[in-house]
Coordinates of C-alpha atoms and ligand atoms in Angstrom, one line a residue:
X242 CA -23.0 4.9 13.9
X243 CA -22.9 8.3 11.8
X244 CA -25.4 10.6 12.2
X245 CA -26.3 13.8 9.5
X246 CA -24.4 17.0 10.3
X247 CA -22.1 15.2 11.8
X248 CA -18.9 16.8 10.8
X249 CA -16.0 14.9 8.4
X250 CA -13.4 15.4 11.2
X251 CA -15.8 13.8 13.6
X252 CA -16.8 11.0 11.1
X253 CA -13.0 10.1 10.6
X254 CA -12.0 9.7 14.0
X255 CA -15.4 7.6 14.9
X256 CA -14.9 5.0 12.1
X257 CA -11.0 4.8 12.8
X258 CA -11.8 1.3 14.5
X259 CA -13.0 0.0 11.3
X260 CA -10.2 -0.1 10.4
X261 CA -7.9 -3.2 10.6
X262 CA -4.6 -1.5 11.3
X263 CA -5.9 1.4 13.4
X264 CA -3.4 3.1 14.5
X265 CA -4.6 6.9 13.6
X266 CA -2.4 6.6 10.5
X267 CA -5.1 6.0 8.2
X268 CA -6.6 9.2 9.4
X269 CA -4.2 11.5 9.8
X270 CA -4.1 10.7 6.0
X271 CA -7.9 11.8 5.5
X272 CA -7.6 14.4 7.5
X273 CA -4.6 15.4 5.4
X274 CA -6.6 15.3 2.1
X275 CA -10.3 16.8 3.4
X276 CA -7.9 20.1 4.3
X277 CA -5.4 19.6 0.4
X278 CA -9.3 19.5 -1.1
X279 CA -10.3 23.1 0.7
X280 CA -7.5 24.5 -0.6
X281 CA -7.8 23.2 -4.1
X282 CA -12.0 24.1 -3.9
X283 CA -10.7 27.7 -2.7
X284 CA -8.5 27.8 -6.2
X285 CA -11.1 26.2 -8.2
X286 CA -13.9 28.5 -7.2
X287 CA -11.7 32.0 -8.1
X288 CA -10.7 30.2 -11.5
X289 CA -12.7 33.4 -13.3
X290 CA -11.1 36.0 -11.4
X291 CA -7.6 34.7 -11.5
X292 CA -8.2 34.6 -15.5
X293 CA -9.4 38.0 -15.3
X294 CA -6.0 39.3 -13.8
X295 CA -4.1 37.3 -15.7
X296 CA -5.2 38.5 -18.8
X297 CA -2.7 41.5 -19.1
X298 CA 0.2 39.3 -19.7
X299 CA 1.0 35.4 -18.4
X300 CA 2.5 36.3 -15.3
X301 CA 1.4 37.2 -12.1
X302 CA 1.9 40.0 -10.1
X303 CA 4.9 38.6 -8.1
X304 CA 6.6 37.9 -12.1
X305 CA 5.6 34.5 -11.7
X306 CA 4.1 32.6 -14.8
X307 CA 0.0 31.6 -14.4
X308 CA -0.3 28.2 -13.6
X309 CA -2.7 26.1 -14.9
X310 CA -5.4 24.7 -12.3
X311 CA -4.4 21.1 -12.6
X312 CA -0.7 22.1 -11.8
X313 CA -1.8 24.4 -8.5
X314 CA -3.8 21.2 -7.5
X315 CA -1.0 19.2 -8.0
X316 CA 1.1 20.6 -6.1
X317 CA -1.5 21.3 -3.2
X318 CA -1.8 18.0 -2.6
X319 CA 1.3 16.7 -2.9
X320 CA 3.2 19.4 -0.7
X321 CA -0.1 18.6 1.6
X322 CA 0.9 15.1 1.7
X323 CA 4.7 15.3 1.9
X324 CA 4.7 17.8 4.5
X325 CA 2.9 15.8 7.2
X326 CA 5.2 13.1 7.0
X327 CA 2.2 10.6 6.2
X328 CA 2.8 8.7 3.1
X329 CA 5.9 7.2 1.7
X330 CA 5.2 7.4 -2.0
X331 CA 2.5 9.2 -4.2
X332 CA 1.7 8.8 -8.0
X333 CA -0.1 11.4 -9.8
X334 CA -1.8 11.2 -13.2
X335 CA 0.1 15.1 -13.2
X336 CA 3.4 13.4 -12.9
X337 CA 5.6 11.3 -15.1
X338 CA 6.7 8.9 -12.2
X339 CA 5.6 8.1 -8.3
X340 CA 7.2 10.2 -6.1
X341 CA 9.3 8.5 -3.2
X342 CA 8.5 10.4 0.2
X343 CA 11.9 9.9 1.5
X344 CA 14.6 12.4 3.2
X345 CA 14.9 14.8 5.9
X346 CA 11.1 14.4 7.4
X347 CA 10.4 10.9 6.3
X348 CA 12.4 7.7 6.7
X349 CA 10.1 5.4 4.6
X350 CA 8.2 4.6 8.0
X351 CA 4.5 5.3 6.9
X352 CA 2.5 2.7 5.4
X353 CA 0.8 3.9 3.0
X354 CA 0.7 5.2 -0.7
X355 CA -1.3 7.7 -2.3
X356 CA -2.7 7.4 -5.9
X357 CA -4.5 11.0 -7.4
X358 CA -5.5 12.5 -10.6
X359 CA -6.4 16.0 -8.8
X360 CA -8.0 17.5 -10.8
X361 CA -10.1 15.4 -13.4
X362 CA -12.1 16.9 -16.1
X363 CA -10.2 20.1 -15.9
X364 CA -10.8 21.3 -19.5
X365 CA -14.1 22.0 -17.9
X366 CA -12.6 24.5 -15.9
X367 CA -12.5 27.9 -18.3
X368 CA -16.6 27.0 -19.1
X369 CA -17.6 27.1 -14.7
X370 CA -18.7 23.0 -14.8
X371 CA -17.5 20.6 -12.2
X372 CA -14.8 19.4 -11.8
X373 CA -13.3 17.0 -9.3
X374 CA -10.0 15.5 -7.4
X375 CA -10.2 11.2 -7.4
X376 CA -7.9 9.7 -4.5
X377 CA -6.7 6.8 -3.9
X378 CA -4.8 4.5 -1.1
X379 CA -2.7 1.3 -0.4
X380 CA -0.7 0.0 2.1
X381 CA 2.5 -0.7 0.5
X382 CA 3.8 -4.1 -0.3
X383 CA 7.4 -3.6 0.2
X384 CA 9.3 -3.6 3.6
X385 CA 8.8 0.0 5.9
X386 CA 11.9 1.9 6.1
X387 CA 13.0 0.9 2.8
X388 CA 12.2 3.7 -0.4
X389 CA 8.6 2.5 -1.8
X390 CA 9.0 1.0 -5.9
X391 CA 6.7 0.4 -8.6
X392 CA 5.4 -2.7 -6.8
X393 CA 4.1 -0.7 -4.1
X394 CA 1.8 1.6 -6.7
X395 CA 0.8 -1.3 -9.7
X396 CA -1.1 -3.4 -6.7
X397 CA -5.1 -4.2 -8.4
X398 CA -7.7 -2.2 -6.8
X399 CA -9.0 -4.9 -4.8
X400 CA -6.4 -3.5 -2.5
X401 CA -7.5 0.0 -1.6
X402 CA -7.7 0.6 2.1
X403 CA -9.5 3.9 1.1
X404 CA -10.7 5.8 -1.9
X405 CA -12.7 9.0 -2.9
X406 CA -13.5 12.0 -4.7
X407 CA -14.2 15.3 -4.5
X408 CA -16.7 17.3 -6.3
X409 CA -16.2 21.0 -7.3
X410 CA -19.7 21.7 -7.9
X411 CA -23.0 23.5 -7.2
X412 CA -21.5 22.4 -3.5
X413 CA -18.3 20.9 -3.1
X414 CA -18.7 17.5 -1.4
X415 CA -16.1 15.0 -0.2
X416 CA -17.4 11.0 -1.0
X417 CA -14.7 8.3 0.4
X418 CA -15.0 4.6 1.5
X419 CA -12.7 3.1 3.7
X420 CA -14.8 -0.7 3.0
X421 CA -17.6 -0.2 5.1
X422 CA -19.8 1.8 3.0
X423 CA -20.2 5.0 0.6
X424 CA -20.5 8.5 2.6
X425 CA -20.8 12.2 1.1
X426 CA -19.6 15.1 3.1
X427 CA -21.1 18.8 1.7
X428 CA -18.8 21.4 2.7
X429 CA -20.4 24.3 4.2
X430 CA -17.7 27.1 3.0
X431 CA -18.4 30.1 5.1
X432 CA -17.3 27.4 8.4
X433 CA -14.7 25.7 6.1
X434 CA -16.2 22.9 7.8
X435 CA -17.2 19.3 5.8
X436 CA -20.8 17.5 7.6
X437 CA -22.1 14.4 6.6
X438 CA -25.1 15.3 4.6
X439 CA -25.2 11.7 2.9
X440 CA -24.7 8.8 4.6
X441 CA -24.5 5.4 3.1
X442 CA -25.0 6.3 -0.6
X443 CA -26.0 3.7 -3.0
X444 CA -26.5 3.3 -6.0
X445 CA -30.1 2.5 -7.4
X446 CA -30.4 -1.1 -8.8
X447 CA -31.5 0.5 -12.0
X448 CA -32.2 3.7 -13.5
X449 CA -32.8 5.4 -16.8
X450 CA -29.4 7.4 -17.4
X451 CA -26.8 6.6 -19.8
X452 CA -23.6 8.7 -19.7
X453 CA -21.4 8.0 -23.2
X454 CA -19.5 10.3 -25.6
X455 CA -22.1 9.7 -28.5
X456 CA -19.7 11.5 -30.8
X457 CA -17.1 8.7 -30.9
X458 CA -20.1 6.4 -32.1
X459 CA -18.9 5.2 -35.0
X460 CA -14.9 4.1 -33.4
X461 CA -17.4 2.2 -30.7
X462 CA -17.2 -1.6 -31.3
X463 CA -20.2 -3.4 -32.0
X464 CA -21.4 -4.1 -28.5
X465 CA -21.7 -0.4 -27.4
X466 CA -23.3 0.5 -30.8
X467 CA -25.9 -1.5 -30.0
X468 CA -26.4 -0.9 -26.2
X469 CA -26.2 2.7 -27.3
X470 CA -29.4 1.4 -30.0
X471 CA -30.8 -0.5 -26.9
X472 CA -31.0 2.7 -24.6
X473 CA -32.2 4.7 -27.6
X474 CA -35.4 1.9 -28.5
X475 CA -39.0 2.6 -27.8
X476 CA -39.4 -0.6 -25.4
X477 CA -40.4 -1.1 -21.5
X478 CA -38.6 1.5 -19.7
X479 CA -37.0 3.2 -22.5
X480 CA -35.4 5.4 -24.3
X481 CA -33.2 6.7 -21.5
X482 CA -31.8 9.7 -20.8
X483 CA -28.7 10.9 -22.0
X484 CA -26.8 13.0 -19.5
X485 CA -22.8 13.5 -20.2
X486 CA -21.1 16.4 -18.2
X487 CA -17.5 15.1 -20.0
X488 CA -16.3 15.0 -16.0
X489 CA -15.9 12.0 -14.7
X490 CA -16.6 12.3 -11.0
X491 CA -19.5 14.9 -11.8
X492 CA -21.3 11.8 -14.1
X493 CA -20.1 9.3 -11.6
X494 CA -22.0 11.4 -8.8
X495 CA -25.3 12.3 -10.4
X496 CA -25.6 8.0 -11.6
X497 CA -25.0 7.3 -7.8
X498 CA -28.0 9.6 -6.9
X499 CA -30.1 9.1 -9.4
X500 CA -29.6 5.4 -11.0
X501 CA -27.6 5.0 -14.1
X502 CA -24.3 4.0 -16.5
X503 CA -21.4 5.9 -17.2
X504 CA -19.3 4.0 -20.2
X505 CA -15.9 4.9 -21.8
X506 CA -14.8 2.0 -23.7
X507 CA -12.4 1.1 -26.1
X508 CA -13.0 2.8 -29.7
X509 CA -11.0 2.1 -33.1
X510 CA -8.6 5.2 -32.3
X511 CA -8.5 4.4 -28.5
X512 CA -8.5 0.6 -28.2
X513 CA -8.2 1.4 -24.4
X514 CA -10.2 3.6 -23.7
X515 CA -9.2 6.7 -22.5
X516 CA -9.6 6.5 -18.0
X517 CA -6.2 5.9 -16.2
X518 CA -7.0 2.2 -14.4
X519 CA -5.0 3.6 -11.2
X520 CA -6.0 7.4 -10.9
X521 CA -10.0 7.2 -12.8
X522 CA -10.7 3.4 -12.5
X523 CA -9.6 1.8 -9.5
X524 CA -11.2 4.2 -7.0
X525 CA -14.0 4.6 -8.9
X526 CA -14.9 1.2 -8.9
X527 CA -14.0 0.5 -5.2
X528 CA -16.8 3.2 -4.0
X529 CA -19.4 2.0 -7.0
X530 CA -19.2 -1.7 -5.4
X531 CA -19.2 -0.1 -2.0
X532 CA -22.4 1.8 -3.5
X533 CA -24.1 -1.7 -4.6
X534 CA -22.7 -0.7 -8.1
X535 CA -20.5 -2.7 -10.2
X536 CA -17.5 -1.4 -12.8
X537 CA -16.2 -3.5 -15.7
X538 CA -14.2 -3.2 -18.3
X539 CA -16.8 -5.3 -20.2
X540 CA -15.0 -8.6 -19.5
X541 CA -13.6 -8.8 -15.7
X542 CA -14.0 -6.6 -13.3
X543 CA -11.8 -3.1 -12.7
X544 CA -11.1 -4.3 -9.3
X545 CA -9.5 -7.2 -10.4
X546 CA -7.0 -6.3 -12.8
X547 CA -3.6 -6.5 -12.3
X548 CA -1.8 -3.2 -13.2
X549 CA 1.1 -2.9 -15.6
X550 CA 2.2 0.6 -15.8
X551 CA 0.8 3.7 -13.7
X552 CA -0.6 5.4 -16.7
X553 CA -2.0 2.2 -18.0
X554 CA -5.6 2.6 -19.9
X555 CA -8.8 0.7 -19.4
X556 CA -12.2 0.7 -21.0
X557 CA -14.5 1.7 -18.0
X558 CA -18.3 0.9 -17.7
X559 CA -19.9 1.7 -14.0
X560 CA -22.8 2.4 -12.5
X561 CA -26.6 0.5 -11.5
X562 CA -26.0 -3.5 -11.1
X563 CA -28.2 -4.3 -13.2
X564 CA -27.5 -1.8 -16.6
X565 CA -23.8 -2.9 -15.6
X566 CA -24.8 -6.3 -16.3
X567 CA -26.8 -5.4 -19.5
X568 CA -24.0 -3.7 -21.0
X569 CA -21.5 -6.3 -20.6
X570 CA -23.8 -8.8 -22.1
X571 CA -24.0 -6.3 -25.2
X572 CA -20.3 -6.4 -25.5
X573 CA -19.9 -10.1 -24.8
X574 CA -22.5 -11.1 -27.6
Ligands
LIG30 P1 -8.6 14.2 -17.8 O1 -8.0 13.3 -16.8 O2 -7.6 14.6 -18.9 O3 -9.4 15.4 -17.2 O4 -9.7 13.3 -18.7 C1 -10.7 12.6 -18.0 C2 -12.0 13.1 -18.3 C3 -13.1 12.6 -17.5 O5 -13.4 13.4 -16.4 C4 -14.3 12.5 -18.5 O6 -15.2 11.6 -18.1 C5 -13.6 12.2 -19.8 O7 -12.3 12.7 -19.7 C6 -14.2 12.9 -20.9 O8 -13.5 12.6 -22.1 P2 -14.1 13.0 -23.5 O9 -14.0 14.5 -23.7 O10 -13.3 12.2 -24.5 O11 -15.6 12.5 -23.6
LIG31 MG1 -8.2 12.6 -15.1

């Protein structure tokens, strides 16, 4: 049972039993990523001032060169997640390749790999809007003890044992699922301490959002054009609102509260899309259904698709059930 101001720490250890294979594993893992996302909310939230004394020159004051934001989160997690001996492979939408956890403090004997992008929507940064980290995790398919492959990353979503976000925000808040539900954590930052400030988050069936890069209208195929038309129309409920931040987890969150679609599909110079199925998608989708949502790619579901490369593309609608629905009968027509 979870109860408000309950703190993430508490939350984690409370639901371990959920969780089929509880060994503590699982959340040593969380625990892992609730303190890699402080440090990365720390960075995020000085992103002015570090810009401010970096404008004499492109070094900082110990002669090393500025690094961008997405690199510093990068590398908070990963060292995060390396160092604690708790995963055996990570991919990042930052790196070329998965990493294989493997040497000196690790002998392949964790179970689990990490998927991230960690920081998404980070041209947002230099302008102050949200931004966020999107997490994902497997148990791997090959044998412990051995180094973890490809197979162990390109598994479809349906797989996740856990996924979540973060959101750099007004507030930073921590959403995950393990399976059993949606929860958001709101970090209080004088306590550097995460409480449950909402629990079991769902989507509305409906709403009167629609999230879309209008500009790319006229690459859109035919469908979208006309759910875009359909939103726009004079009828019933409508015309909607238009709401795009141009961050992901930031339009994600505010559809969740509020009721409403987020699309990015295919266009004629982007035939798919532009959201990374392992890093965007996948987790995405795992805490929309969670949230009573649904996420396509206008013909199967995301969670269903088997992956084929780690950067692989997918055209992404998610959001309400039902304007799910409608806009996949748009494209299907
Ligand atoms: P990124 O991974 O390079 O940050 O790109 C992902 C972001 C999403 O957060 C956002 O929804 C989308 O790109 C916006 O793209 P666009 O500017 O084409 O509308
Ligand atoms: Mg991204």
């Amino acid at each position: 049972m979870s109860n408000k101001n309950q703190t993430l720490g508490e939350f984690i250890i409370d639901n371990q039993a959920h969780f089929p294979y509880a060994t503590g594993e699982l959340s040593r893992l969380m625990n892992s990523i609730r303190l890699a996302a402080k440090m990365v909310n720390h960075e995020v939230n000085k992103a002015g001032l570090v810009d401010i004394t970096g404008a004499i020159g492109s070094t900082n004051i110990q002669g090393e060169d500025q690094q961008k934001l997405d690199v510093i989160a990068n590398d908070i997690f990963i060292k995060s997640l390396v160092n604690r001996d708790i995963v055996c492979g990570i991919a990042s939408e930052e790196n070329d390749d998965f990493i294989q956890v493997s040497g000196a403090k690790n002998d392949n004997n964790t179970n689990y790999v990490v998927l991230i992008d960690p920081l998404d929507g980070s041209s947002n940064i230099d302008v102050n809007v949200s931004v966020g980290t999107i997490f994902s995790i497997y148990r791997r398919v090959t044998a412990v003890g051995t180094p973890v492959t490809e197979e162990d990353f390109l598994q479809p979503g349906n797989q996740q044992v856990a996924a979540g976000y973060v959101v750099y925000g007004t507030s930073t808040m921590l959403v995950y699922t393990t399976g059993h539900g949606v929860n958001g954590f709101t970090l209080n930052p004088a306590l550097g301490t995460y409480y449950l400030s909402h629990p079991n988050m769902k989507f509305p069936e409906s709403g009167n959002i629609y999230s879309v890069n209008e500009g790319n209208y006229v690459h859109f195929p035919q469908g979208i054009k006309n759910y875009i038309k359909y939103c726009q129309e004079e009828k019933e409920d409508r015309p909607y609102t238009s709401r795009y931040i141009g961050s992901l987890v930031s339009d994600i969150h505010r559809n969740m509260i509020k009721g409403g679609v987020y699309l990015y599909p295919s266009s004629s110079k982007s035939p798919n899309g532009k959201l990374r199925l392992l890093y965007e998608c996948n987790p995405i989708a795992f805490i929309a259904e969670q949230a009573n949502g649904l996420a396509t790619d206008g013909i199967q579901r995301i969670l269903d698709i088997k992956p084929t490369a780690l950067h692989q593309r997918v055209p992404f609608v998610c959001g309400s059930k039902k304007m799910v629905e409608k806009v996949a009968f748009f494209m299907q027509e």
